[in-house]
Every structure is written in C-alpha cells, then in structure tokens.
Short mmCIF file of C-alpha atoms and ligand atoms in Angstrom, two decimals:
data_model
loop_
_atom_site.label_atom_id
_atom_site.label_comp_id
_atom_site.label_asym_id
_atom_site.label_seq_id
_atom_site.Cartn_x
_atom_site.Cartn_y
_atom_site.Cartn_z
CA UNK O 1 -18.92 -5.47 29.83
CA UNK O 2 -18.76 -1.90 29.31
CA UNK O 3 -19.32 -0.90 25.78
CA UNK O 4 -18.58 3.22 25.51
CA UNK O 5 -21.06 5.03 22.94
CA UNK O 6 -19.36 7.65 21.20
CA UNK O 7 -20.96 11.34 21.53
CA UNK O 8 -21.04 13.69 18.42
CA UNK O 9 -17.58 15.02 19.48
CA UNK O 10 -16.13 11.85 20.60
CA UNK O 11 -17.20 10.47 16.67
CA UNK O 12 -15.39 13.47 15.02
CA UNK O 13 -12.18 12.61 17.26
CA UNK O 14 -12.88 8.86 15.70
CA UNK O 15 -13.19 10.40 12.12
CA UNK O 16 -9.75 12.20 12.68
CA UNK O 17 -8.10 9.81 13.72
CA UNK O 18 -9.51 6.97 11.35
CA UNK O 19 -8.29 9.14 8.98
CA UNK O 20 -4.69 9.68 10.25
CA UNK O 21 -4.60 5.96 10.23
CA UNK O 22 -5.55 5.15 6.72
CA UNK O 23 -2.88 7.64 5.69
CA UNK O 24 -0.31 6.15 6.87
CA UNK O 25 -0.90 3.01 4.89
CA UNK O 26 -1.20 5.27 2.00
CA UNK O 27 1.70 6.76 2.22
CA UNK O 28 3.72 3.30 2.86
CA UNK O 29 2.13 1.22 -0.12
CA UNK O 30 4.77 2.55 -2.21
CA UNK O 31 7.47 1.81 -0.09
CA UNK O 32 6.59 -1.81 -0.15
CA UNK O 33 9.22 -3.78 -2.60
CA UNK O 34 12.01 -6.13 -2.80
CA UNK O 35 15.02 -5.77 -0.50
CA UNK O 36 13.36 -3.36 1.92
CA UNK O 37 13.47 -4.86 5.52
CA UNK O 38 10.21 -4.47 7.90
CA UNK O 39 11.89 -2.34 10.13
CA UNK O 40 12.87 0.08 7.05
CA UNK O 41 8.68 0.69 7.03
CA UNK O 42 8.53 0.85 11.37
CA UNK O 43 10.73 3.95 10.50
CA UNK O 44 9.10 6.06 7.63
CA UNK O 45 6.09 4.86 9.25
CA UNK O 46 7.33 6.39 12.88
CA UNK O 47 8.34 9.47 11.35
CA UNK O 48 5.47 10.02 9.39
CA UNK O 49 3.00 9.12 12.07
CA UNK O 50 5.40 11.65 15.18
CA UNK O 51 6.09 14.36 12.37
CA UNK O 52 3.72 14.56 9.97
CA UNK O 53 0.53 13.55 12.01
CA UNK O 54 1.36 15.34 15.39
CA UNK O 55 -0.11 12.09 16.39
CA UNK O 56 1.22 8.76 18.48
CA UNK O 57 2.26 5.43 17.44
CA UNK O 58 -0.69 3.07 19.85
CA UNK O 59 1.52 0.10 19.57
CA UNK O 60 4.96 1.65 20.54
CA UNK O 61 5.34 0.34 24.33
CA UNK O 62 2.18 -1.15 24.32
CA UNK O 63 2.18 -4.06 26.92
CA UNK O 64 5.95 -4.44 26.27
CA UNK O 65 5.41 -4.12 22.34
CA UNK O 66 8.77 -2.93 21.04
CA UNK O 67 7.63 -0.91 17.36
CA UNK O 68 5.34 1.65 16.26
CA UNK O 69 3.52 -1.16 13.37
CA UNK O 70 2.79 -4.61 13.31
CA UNK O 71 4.83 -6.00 10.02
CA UNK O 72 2.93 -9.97 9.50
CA UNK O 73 4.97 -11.27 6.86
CA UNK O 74 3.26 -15.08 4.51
CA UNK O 75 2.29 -17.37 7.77
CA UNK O 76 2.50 -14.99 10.64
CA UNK O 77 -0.77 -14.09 11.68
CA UNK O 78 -0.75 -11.07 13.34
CA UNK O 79 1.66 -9.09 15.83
CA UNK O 80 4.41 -9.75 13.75
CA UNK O 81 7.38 -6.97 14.90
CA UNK O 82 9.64 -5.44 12.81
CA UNK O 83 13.38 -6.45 12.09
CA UNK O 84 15.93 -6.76 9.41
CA UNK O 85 14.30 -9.59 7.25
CA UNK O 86 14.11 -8.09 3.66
CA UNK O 87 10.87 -8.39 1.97
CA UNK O 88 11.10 -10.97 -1.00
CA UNK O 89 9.21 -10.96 -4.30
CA UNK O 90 6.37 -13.18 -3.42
CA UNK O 91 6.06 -12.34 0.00
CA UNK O 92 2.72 -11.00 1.03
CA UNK O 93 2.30 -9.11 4.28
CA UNK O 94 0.03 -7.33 6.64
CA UNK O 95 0.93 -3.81 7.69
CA UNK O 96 -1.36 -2.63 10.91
CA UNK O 97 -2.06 0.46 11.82
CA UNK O 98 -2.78 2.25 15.02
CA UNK O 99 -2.59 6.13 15.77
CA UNK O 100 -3.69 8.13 18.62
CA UNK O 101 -4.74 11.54 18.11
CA UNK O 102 -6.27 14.07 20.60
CA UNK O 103 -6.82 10.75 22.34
CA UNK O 104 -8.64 8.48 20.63
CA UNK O 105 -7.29 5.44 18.65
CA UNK O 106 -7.82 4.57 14.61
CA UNK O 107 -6.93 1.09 13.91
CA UNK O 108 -6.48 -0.14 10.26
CA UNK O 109 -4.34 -2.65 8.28
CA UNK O 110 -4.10 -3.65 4.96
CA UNK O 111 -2.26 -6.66 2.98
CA UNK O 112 0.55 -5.84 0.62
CA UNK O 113 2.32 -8.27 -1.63
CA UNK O 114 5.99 -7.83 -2.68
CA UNK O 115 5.81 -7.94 -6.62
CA UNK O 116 3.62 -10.50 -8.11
CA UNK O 117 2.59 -13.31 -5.10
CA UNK O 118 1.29 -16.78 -5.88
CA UNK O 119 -2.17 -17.70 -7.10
CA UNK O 120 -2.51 -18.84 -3.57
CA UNK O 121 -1.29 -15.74 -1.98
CA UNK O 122 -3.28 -13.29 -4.16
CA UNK O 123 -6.54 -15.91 -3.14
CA UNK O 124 -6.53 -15.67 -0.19
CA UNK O 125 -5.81 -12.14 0.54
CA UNK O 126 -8.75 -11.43 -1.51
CA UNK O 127 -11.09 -14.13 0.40
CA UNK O 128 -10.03 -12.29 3.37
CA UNK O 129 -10.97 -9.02 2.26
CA UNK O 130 -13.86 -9.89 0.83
CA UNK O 131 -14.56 -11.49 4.09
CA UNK O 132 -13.96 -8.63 5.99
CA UNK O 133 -16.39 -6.76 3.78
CA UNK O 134 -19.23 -9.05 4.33
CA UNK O 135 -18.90 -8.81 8.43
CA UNK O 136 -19.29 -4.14 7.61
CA UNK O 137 -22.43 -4.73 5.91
CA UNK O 138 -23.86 -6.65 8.64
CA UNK O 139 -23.59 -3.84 10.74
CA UNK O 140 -25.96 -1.23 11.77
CA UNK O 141 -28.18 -0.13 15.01
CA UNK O 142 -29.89 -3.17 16.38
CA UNK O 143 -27.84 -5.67 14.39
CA UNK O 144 -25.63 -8.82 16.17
CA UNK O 145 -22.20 -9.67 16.70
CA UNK O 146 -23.16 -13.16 15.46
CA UNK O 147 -24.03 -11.65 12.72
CA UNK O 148 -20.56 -9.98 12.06
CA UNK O 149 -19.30 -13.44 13.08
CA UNK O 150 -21.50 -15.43 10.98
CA UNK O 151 -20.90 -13.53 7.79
CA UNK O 152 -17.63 -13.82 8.18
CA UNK O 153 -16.72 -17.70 9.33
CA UNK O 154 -19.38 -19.17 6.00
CA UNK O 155 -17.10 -16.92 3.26
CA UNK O 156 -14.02 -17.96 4.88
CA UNK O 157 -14.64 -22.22 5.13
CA UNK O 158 -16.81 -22.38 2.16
CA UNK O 159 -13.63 -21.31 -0.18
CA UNK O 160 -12.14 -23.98 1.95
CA UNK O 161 -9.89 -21.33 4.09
CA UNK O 162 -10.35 -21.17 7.90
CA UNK O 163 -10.69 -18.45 10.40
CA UNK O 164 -7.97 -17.76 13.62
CA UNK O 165 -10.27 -17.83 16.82
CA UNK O 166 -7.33 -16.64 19.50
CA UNK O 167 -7.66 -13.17 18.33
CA UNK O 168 -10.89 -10.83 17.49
CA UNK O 169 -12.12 -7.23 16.61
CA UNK O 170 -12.83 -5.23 19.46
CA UNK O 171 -14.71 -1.74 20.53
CA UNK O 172 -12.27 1.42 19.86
CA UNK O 173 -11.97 4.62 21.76
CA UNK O 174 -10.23 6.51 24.01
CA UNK O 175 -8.73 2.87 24.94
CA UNK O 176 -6.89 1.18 21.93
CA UNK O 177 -8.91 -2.38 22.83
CA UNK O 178 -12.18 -1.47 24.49
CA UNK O 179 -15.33 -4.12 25.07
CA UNK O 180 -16.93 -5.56 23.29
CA UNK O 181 -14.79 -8.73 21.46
CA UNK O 182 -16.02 -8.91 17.62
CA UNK O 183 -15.59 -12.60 16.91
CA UNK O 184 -15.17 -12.91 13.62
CA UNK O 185 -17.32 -16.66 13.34
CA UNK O 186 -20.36 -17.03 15.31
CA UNK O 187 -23.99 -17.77 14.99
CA UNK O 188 -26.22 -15.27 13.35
CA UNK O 189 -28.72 -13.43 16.15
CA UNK O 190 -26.69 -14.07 18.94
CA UNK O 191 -24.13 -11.77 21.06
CA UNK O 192 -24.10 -8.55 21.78
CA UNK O 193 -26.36 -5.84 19.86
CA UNK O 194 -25.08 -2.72 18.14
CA UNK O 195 -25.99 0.59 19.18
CA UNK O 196 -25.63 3.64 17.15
CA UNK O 197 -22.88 5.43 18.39
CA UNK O 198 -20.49 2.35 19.74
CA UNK O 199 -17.01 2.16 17.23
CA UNK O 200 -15.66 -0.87 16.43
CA UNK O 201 -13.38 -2.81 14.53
CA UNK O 202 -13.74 -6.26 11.92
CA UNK O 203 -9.99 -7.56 11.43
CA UNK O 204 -10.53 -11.57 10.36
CA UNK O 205 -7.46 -13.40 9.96
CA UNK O 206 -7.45 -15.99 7.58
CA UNK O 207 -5.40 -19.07 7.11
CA UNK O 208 -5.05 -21.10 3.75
CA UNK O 209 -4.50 -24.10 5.81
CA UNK O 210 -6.08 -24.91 9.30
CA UNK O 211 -6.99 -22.45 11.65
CA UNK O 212 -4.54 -23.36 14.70
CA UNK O 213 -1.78 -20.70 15.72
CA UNK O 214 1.22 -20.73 17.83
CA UNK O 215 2.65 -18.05 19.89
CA UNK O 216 6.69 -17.58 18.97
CA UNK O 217 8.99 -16.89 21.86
CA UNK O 218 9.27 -13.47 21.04
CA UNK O 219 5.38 -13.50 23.27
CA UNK O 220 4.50 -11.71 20.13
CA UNK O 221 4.36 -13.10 16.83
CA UNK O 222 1.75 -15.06 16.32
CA UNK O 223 2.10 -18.23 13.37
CA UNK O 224 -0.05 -20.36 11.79
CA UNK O 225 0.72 -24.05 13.40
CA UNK O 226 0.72 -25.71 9.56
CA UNK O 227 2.92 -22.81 8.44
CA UNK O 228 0.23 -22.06 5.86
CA UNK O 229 -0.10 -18.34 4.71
CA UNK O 230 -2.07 -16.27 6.55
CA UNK O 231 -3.89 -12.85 5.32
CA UNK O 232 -5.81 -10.27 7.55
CA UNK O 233 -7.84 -6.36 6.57
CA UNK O 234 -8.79 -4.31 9.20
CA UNK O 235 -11.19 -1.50 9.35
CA UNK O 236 -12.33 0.75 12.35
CA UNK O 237 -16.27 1.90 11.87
CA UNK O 238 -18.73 3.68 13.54
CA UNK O 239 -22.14 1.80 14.16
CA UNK O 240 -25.12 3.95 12.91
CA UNK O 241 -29.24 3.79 12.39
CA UNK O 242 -28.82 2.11 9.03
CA UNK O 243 -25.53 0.90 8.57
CA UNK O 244 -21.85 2.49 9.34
CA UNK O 245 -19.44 4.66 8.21
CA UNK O 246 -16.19 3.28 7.92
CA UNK O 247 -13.84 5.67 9.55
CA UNK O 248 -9.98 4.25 7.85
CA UNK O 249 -11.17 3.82 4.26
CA UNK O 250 -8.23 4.67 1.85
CA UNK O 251 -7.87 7.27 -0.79
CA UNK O 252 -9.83 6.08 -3.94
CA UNK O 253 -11.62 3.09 -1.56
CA UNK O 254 -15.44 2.73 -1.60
CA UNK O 255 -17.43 0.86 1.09
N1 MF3 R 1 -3.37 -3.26 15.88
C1 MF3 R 1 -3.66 -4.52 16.50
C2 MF3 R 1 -5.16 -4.65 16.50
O1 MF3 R 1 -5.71 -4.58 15.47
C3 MF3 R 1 -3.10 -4.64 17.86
C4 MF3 R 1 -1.63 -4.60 17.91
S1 MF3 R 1 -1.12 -4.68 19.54
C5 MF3 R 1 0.55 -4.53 19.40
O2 MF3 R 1 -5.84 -4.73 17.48
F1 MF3 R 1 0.99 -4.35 20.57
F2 MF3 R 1 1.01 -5.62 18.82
F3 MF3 R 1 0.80 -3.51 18.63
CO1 CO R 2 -7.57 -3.76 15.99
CO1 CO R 3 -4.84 -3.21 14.12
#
C-alpha cells in the first residue's frame, strides 16, 4: 500500500479542484427534469467542465469508459453511462463527478430525483446521505477506516437498507483511485489509520433491498441483483489533526 500525503501545495490543488467538482453539480441540478435524456447532462456537463473549468473530464476514456459523468438512474448502482433514456418523474438518480485540474482529481456525486420520487425513493436517498455523513465525522488524524466503515454499515442495516461491498471509497490525488480502499462497513478500530494530510473519499451505496449487484454487459453498469433502488453521495475530504475539511461541499451546504 502506498498511501500519498498531500503537501500544503498539493492540498490547495485538492481545494481547487474539489471545488471545480462541486460546481459542476451545481450548475446541473437545474437541468435535472422530465424528458431530458442522461446523455443531454454528459453534454452541458462536458462543456461546462472543457470550457468553463479549463479543466478535464477524469472519467472520459478512463479504462475504456465512454462519457465524461457517471448518470445511475433507480437500481443501478454506480457506473451507470449516459444514453438516450429520458429521465421520468419519479426517477431518482446519481450524477458523479470527477474533474482534473492542474493535475489532481475532485470526485463528488450527488442524488437527484426527477419531480416528486416515492416515499421509498426520497428514504433512502436520505439514509444514504445521512450515512455518508456519519462515515466524515469519523474522520480525523489517528482515526480508523473501520471506523469510517463501521459508522456507515450500523445506519445503513438498522433502517433495514443494506450496503454494496464490490465497490469502496478510495485515496485521491494526482491518481483518480489512489490506496487506500475506504470500505464503507467494517469493524470499528481496525484498518488502516488516517494521517493528516492523506485525501480521501466516503461514497456508500445503498440498496433498499439486498446488497448483491450484478455487472451488465456493457462491463460498466453496475445493478442491484433484486432490482431494488439504489442511492449513493460522494464527498472528497482532506484528513486533518481534528477532523477534515470537506473539499466538494456545494453552494449553501454545511458539513
Ligand atoms: N467517480 C467514480 C468514483 O467515485 C468512478 C467512476 S469510474 C468511471 O470513484 F470510469 F466509471 F468513470
Ligand atoms: Co470516487
Ligand atoms: Co465519483
């Protein structure tokens, strides 16, 4: 395992483009409604990211990945790539995030519903972000992954939801996945210990049904087996002496 630690320059760099990243999902909130297809929001998300930003799309090309975002629309999981499906009233969906500027990565996503989802839907995108908010304030210099892990798995199954396993948070940098893995279940004061200095990023995804996924043909898209709804938040932080400081936190969002 090689886990970087981030100097004082190499956090600003994170700051900037943390920041870039949470941008972008502020400017396409309002782009999110009925009739719109996903890869309607790869586009004003492309331009906006090449254009505006200056900066790069991380996912374009990545390992074969053929759009700037990842678009997971009710039970896909994660990865999901753009196409012409328009977006339904109801539908929720996960837009992810990841820019490079001056060469380092931000990584963020959010979920989104189309109009007014079910009770279910708006349940368990808040149990995930909730979720996601317990594993941050875990963190700090000296704490555990297990802890990040832990935090997050007893939320999740105690409102009776369940966590995916296949894929994890991971360390940020001038590489888009960088050591270490950040499990999001695990046993409290075990794994690997924070430093001050090492980024990272918490990204649970969260299935109303069981926790077992499928891989689609596409080798990308990633489903829940049950074809329950899935919901997943991502933030990319910086580990510090008593805490962090969340690096893609949206306009108006407190930690
Ligand atoms: N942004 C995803 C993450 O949070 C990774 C997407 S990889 C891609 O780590 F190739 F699908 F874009
Ligand atoms: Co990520
Ligand atoms: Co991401």
């Amino acid at each position: 395992m090689n886990i970087s630690i981030k100097t004082p320059e190499e956090q600003q760099s994170m700051r900037v483009a943390g920041r870039l990243a949470a941008d972008v999902l502020d400017m396409i909130g309002p782009h999110i409604e009925a009739g719109i297809t996903t890869d309607d929001l790869n586009r004003v998300c492309h331009d906006y990211i090449v254009d505006v930003q200056g900066a790069i799309p991380a996912p374009l090309n990545y390992r074969g990945f053929p759009r700037s975002i990842c678009t997971s629309v009710n039970h896909v999981v994660c990865h999901g790539i753009p196409g012409d499906r328009k977006l339904r009233t109801g539908d929720i969906l996960n837009v992810d995030i990841t820019i490079i500027k001056d060469g380092f990565h931000g990584d963020s996503s959010r979920m989104f519903a189309v109009g007014k989802p079910s009770v279910q839907g708006a349940r368990l995108i808040q149990i995930a972000h909730e979720a996601m908010w317990r594993g941050i304030r875990t963190v700090r210099h000296g704490a555990r992954l297990g802890d990040v892990g832990y935090a997050i798995q007893s939320h999740v199954e105690s409102n009776g939801c369940s966590v995916v396993r296949e894929y994890c948070g991971h360390g940020i940098g001038r590489i888009f996945h960088e050591d270490p893995q950040v499990l999001h279940y695990g046993r409290a004061g075990t794994g690997v210990e924070l430093r001050e200095g090492m980024t990272i990023t918490i990204e649970p995804m969260v299935n109303a049904g069981q926790r077992y996924v499928k891989l689609l043909q596409d080798g990308w898209t990633v489903v829940t087996k049950d074809h329950s709804l899935s919901a997943q938040w991502e933030h990319t932080i910086l580990v510090t002496a008593n805490g962090c400081e969340i690096l893609t936190l949206g306009a108006g969002e407190r930690p």
